[in-house]
Amino acid sequence: METKKDDAAQAGQTPGVPGPAGPQQPARPPAERDTSYLTANLGSKPFTDAQQKILQDKTDPEDLDILPTGEVYLTQVKYRMRLNKAFGAGGWALCPIGKPILQSGVVMREYAFYVDGRFIAEAIGECEYQESNKRMTYAQALEGAKSNALVRCCKDIGIAAECWDKRFVTQFQKDHCVRVWRDRQKYDKPQWRRKDAEPWYDEQGVVEDRPRKAGSQLPERPDTGRQAAPATGVTAKDIGFGEDPRTEEQRKADAQYNAPGNRDAQGNRKGPGRIPSDAEQAAGYRKMTAKKESSCMGGSHPGMCVIKPGDTIWFKSGYGSYCDAKHRP
């Protein structure tokens, strides 16, 4: 087979030095690109029995961790260690395909996974990237996308396959993990961690495995003494957690105010809203920091009804948000 150097010499060019520009070739869509070099030896030879045993061995529970949202995972370092043990350092590689793409705060790049020079799998890796986050550079986000692609490719060869087994995950959570409450101004739901992990800095207590109260969608949060007292003597206990303390007239007024047609060209609600009662506040309103821009449910004082990220608000699911000005409950 002729080398690129031979081709350059035949064309009258100095090897390594670009020649005159030829006719411009039309761009080829990704769907039409030549991928025969990837699939030439696909599935042509199985791994040895010894290699398969290393790859498919059950993962030590001590090596597994859990995300706050409950997903069980094996760190990318452990994947690399398993690959090195099975194939040796240098016996496997990830090859980038195409250029990285930054879209909606996520860096994505496609990679091909090779073992002993043979194509095994391909996957698109991704990693969140925000330019305003000074703790993560673009290069670090690219490295994160590469590791994510490696994890996805390794599913095809059986490494840590139990992490995608629902029954295994449920049993692992029961044996090695615990759900805890954290700062209620930031987290609406309990967060997972390993039992032997250090508690979160804002941890408020362990979620107990007991029947939930009627009408409640979440386990009962322990009383930490951090909840603000209601404005009057009405308490959540008096009206029942999760119950709707509004009158029929109040519910109709809220429904009309929240109707899709009750918005201006900018998407803000039109007209005055209704200030929640003390009973509604006691029924579950909580003081928190807004994460995105929205409209205050009060809506009667011009210029102050747009809630910005970082503003202090009163919020309850199903009722909406109120700014911490004249409209707070």
Coordinates of C-alpha atoms in Angstrom, one line a residue:
M1 CA 0.0 0.0 0.0
E2 CA 1.4 3.4 -0.9
T3 CA 2.1 5.8 1.9
K4 CA 1.1 9.4 2.1
K5 CA 4.8 10.3 1.6
D6 CA 4.8 8.3 -1.7
D7 CA 1.6 10.0 -2.8
A8 CA 3.1 13.4 -2.1
A9 CA 6.2 12.6 -4.1
Q10 CA 4.3 11.4 -7.1
A11 CA 2.3 14.7 -7.0
G12 CA 5.5 16.7 -7.1
Q13 CA 5.1 18.0 -3.6
T14 CA 7.6 18.0 -0.8
P15 CA 6.5 15.5 1.8
G16 CA 5.0 17.3 4.8
V17 CA 4.5 20.6 2.9
P18 CA 0.9 21.4 1.8
G19 CA 0.5 21.7 -1.9
P20 CA -1.7 24.1 -3.9
A21 CA -5.4 24.0 -2.9
G22 CA -7.4 21.7 -5.1
P23 CA -11.1 21.9 -5.9
Q24 CA -13.2 22.3 -2.8
Q25 CA -15.0 19.1 -1.9
P26 CA -18.6 19.3 -0.8
A27 CA -19.2 18.8 2.9
R28 CA -20.3 15.2 3.7
P29 CA -23.1 14.9 6.3
P30 CA -22.3 12.7 9.3
A31 CA -24.8 10.1 8.1
E32 CA -22.9 9.6 4.9
R33 CA -19.4 9.4 6.3
D34 CA -17.3 6.3 5.7
T35 CA -17.4 4.1 8.8
S36 CA -16.1 0.9 7.2
Y37 CA -12.8 1.4 9.0
L38 CA -14.7 1.1 12.3
T39 CA -16.7 -2.0 11.5
A40 CA -14.2 -4.0 9.5
N41 CA -13.4 -6.5 12.2
L42 CA -16.5 -6.0 14.3
G43 CA -17.4 -9.1 16.3
S44 CA -14.7 -11.2 14.6
K45 CA -13.0 -12.6 17.6
P46 CA -14.1 -13.1 21.2
F47 CA -11.9 -12.2 24.2
T48 CA -10.1 -15.0 25.9
D49 CA -11.7 -16.8 28.8
A50 CA -9.3 -15.2 31.3
Q51 CA -10.1 -11.7 29.9
Q52 CA -13.9 -12.3 30.0
K53 CA -13.6 -13.4 33.6
I54 CA -11.9 -10.2 34.6
L55 CA -14.4 -8.1 32.7
Q56 CA -17.5 -9.8 34.0
D57 CA -16.5 -10.4 37.6
K58 CA -19.0 -9.0 40.1
T59 CA -17.9 -5.6 41.3
D60 CA -16.9 -5.3 44.9
P61 CA -19.6 -3.2 46.7
E62 CA -16.8 -1.2 48.3
D63 CA -15.9 0.1 44.8
L64 CA -19.5 1.3 44.1
D65 CA -20.9 4.6 45.0
I66 CA -24.3 6.3 44.7
L67 CA -25.5 9.6 43.3
P68 CA -27.7 11.8 45.5
T69 CA -30.5 11.0 43.1
G70 CA -30.1 7.2 43.7
E71 CA -28.2 5.9 40.6
V72 CA -25.5 3.4 41.6
Y73 CA -22.2 3.8 39.6
L74 CA -18.6 2.7 39.3
T75 CA -16.0 5.5 39.0
Q76 CA -14.2 5.9 35.7
V77 CA -10.9 5.1 37.5
K78 CA -12.2 1.6 38.3
Y79 CA -13.2 1.0 34.7
R80 CA -9.6 1.9 33.6
M81 CA -8.1 -0.3 36.2
R82 CA -10.3 -3.3 35.1
L83 CA -9.4 -2.7 31.5
N84 CA -5.7 -2.5 32.3
K85 CA -6.0 -5.8 34.2
A86 CA -7.7 -7.6 31.4
F87 CA -5.8 -6.2 28.4
G88 CA -2.7 -4.5 29.8
A89 CA -1.8 -0.9 29.7
G90 CA -1.7 0.1 26.0
G91 CA -3.9 -2.8 25.0
W92 CA -7.0 -0.7 24.7
A93 CA -7.7 2.9 23.6
L94 CA -10.4 5.5 23.0
C95 CA -10.2 7.3 19.7
P96 CA -12.2 10.6 19.3
I97 CA -14.4 10.7 16.2
G98 CA -15.1 14.2 15.0
K99 CA -14.9 17.5 17.0
P100 CA -16.4 18.2 20.4
I101 CA -19.8 20.0 20.4
L102 CA -21.0 22.5 23.0
Q103 CA -24.7 22.7 23.2
S104 CA -27.0 24.0 25.9
G105 CA -24.2 23.9 28.6
V106 CA -23.2 20.3 27.7
V107 CA -20.0 19.3 26.0
M108 CA -20.4 16.2 23.8
R109 CA -17.9 14.1 21.8
E110 CA -18.1 10.8 20.0
Y111 CA -15.4 8.1 20.7
A112 CA -14.5 4.7 19.3
F113 CA -13.3 2.0 21.7
Y114 CA -10.5 -0.3 20.6
V115 CA -8.9 -3.4 22.1
D116 CA -5.8 -4.9 20.6
G117 CA -6.3 -2.7 17.5
R118 CA -9.9 -4.0 17.0
F119 CA -12.9 -1.8 17.1
I120 CA -15.2 -2.9 19.9
A121 CA -17.8 -0.1 20.5
E122 CA -18.6 3.6 20.1
A123 CA -20.5 6.0 22.3
I124 CA -21.0 9.7 22.7
G125 CA -19.7 11.1 26.0
E126 CA -21.1 14.2 27.6
C127 CA -20.3 16.5 30.5
E128 CA -21.9 19.7 31.8
Y129 CA -19.9 22.9 31.2
Q130 CA -20.7 26.4 32.3
E131 CA -18.2 29.1 31.4
S132 CA -19.1 31.0 34.6
N133 CA -18.0 28.0 36.7
K134 CA -14.4 28.9 37.5
R135 CA -13.9 25.4 39.1
M136 CA -14.2 23.6 35.8
T137 CA -12.2 24.5 32.6
Y138 CA -13.3 23.6 29.1
A139 CA -10.4 21.0 29.0
Q140 CA -11.7 19.4 32.2
A141 CA -15.2 19.2 30.7
L142 CA -13.7 17.5 27.6
E143 CA -12.0 15.0 29.9
G144 CA -15.3 14.3 31.7
A145 CA -17.0 13.7 28.3
K146 CA -14.2 11.2 27.4
S147 CA -14.6 9.3 30.7
N148 CA -18.4 9.2 30.2
A149 CA -17.9 7.7 26.7
L150 CA -15.6 5.1 28.2
V151 CA -18.2 4.1 30.7
R152 CA -20.9 3.7 28.0
C153 CA -18.6 1.7 25.8
C154 CA -17.7 -0.6 28.7
K155 CA -21.4 -1.6 29.0
D156 CA -20.9 -3.6 25.8
I157 CA -18.2 -5.8 27.4
G158 CA -19.9 -6.3 30.7
I159 CA -18.0 -4.2 33.2
A160 CA -20.1 -3.3 36.2
A161 CA -23.2 -4.5 34.3
E162 CA -25.1 -4.9 37.6
C163 CA -25.3 -1.1 37.9
W164 CA -28.0 -1.2 35.2
D165 CA -29.9 -4.1 37.0
K166 CA -32.9 -2.6 38.9
R167 CA -33.0 -5.5 41.4
F168 CA -29.3 -5.2 42.2
V169 CA -29.6 -1.4 42.6
T170 CA -32.5 -1.8 45.0
Q171 CA -30.7 -4.3 47.1
F172 CA -27.5 -2.2 47.1
Q173 CA -29.4 0.8 48.3
K174 CA -30.9 -1.2 51.1
D175 CA -27.7 -2.8 52.2
H176 CA -25.1 0.0 51.7
C177 CA -27.0 3.3 51.4
V178 CA -29.3 5.7 53.3
R179 CA -31.6 8.5 52.3
V180 CA -31.2 11.8 54.3
W181 CA -32.9 15.2 54.4
R182 CA -30.8 18.2 53.5
D183 CA -31.4 22.0 53.6
R184 CA -35.1 22.3 52.7
Q185 CA -34.4 25.6 50.9
K186 CA -32.3 23.8 48.4
Y187 CA -33.7 20.2 48.2
D188 CA -37.3 19.2 48.0
K189 CA -36.6 15.4 48.1
P190 CA -34.4 13.2 50.2
Q191 CA -30.8 12.6 49.0
W192 CA -28.9 9.3 48.8
R193 CA -25.4 8.6 50.2
R194 CA -23.5 5.6 51.3
K195 CA -23.9 4.6 55.0
D196 CA -20.2 4.8 55.5
A197 CA -19.8 8.2 53.8
E198 CA -19.3 11.4 55.6
P199 CA -22.6 13.2 56.3
W200 CA -23.5 16.2 54.1
Y201 CA -22.6 19.5 55.7
D202 CA -26.3 20.6 55.7
E203 CA -27.7 17.2 56.6
Q204 CA -30.8 17.3 58.8
G205 CA -31.6 13.7 59.5
V206 CA -32.2 10.2 58.1
V207 CA -35.4 9.4 56.3
E208 CA -37.1 6.7 58.3
D209 CA -38.7 3.7 56.5
R210 CA -42.2 4.0 57.7
P211 CA -45.7 4.5 56.1
R212 CA -46.3 7.9 54.6
K213 CA -49.1 10.1 55.7
A214 CA -52.2 10.2 53.5
G215 CA -51.9 12.8 50.8
S216 CA -48.1 13.1 51.2
Q217 CA -45.8 12.4 48.3
L218 CA -42.6 12.3 50.3
P219 CA -41.5 10.8 53.6
E220 CA -42.1 13.0 56.6
R221 CA -39.2 15.4 57.2
P222 CA -37.9 15.4 60.8
D223 CA -38.4 18.5 62.9
T224 CA -35.1 20.2 63.0
G225 CA -36.3 23.5 64.6
R226 CA -35.3 25.4 61.4
Q227 CA -38.8 25.8 60.1
A228 CA -40.2 29.3 60.3
A229 CA -43.2 29.7 62.6
P230 CA -46.6 30.5 60.9
A231 CA -47.8 34.1 61.1
T232 CA -50.7 33.2 63.3
G233 CA -51.7 30.4 65.7
V234 CA -52.7 28.2 62.8
T235 CA -50.3 25.3 62.4
A236 CA -49.7 22.5 59.8
K237 CA -50.9 20.0 62.4
D238 CA -54.2 21.9 62.8
I239 CA -55.1 21.6 59.1
G240 CA -53.3 18.4 58.1
F241 CA -50.1 18.2 56.1
G242 CA -50.8 18.1 52.3
E243 CA -54.4 19.2 52.6
D244 CA -55.7 22.2 50.5
P245 CA -56.8 24.9 53.0
R246 CA -58.2 27.1 50.2
T247 CA -61.9 27.8 49.9
E248 CA -63.7 27.0 46.6
E249 CA -63.7 30.7 45.7
Q250 CA -59.9 30.9 46.3
R251 CA -59.3 27.9 44.2
K252 CA -61.3 29.3 41.3
A253 CA -59.4 32.6 41.6
D254 CA -56.1 30.9 41.5
A255 CA -57.1 28.8 38.5
Q256 CA -58.2 31.8 36.6
Y257 CA -55.0 33.7 37.5
N258 CA -52.8 30.7 36.4
A259 CA -54.7 30.1 33.2
P260 CA -52.4 30.1 30.0
G261 CA -54.4 33.0 28.5
N262 CA -53.7 35.3 31.5
R263 CA -50.3 36.3 30.3
D264 CA -48.9 39.3 28.5
A265 CA -46.5 39.3 25.5
Q266 CA -43.5 38.8 27.8
G267 CA -45.1 35.7 29.5
N268 CA -45.9 37.5 32.8
R269 CA -49.2 37.0 34.4
K270 CA -51.7 39.8 34.0
G271 CA -53.7 41.5 36.8
P272 CA -53.5 41.2 40.6
G273 CA -53.1 37.9 42.2
R274 CA -54.1 36.6 45.6
I275 CA -52.0 36.7 48.8
P276 CA -52.0 33.2 50.4
S277 CA -53.6 32.9 53.8
D278 CA -51.8 32.0 57.0
A279 CA -53.4 28.5 56.8
E280 CA -51.9 28.0 53.3
Q281 CA -48.5 29.1 54.7
A282 CA -48.8 26.6 57.5
A283 CA -49.9 23.9 55.0
G284 CA -46.6 23.7 53.4
Y285 CA -45.3 27.0 52.0
R286 CA -41.5 27.2 52.5
K287 CA -39.0 30.0 52.2
M288 CA -36.4 29.3 49.5
T289 CA -34.1 30.9 46.9
A290 CA -35.4 31.1 43.3
K291 CA -33.4 29.1 40.8
K292 CA -35.0 30.6 37.7
E293 CA -37.0 33.6 36.5
S294 CA -40.7 33.5 37.1
S295 CA -43.7 35.7 38.0
C296 CA -44.8 36.5 41.5
M297 CA -48.3 35.1 42.2
G298 CA -49.2 38.4 43.9
G299 CA -49.0 40.5 40.8
S300 CA -50.4 43.8 42.2
H301 CA -47.3 46.0 42.7
P302 CA -45.8 47.0 39.3
G303 CA -42.1 46.5 38.8
M304 CA -41.7 44.0 41.6
C305 CA -43.5 41.0 40.2
V306 CA -40.7 39.3 38.2
I307 CA -38.8 36.9 40.4
K308 CA -35.1 36.7 39.4
P309 CA -32.7 33.8 40.2
G310 CA -31.3 34.3 43.7
D311 CA -34.4 36.1 45.0
T312 CA -35.9 34.9 48.3
I313 CA -39.4 33.6 47.7
W314 CA -42.3 31.7 49.3
F315 CA -43.1 28.6 47.3
K316 CA -45.4 25.6 47.4
S317 CA -45.9 23.0 44.7
G318 CA -49.3 23.5 43.1
Y319 CA -49.7 27.0 44.4
G320 CA -46.8 28.9 42.9
S321 CA -44.2 31.4 44.1
Y322 CA -44.5 34.7 45.9
C323 CA -41.8 37.3 46.2
D324 CA -40.4 38.2 49.6
A325 CA -41.8 41.7 49.5
K326 CA -45.4 42.9 50.0
H327 CA -46.8 39.6 48.7
R328 CA -45.1 37.1 51.0
P329 CA -47.6 35.0 53.0

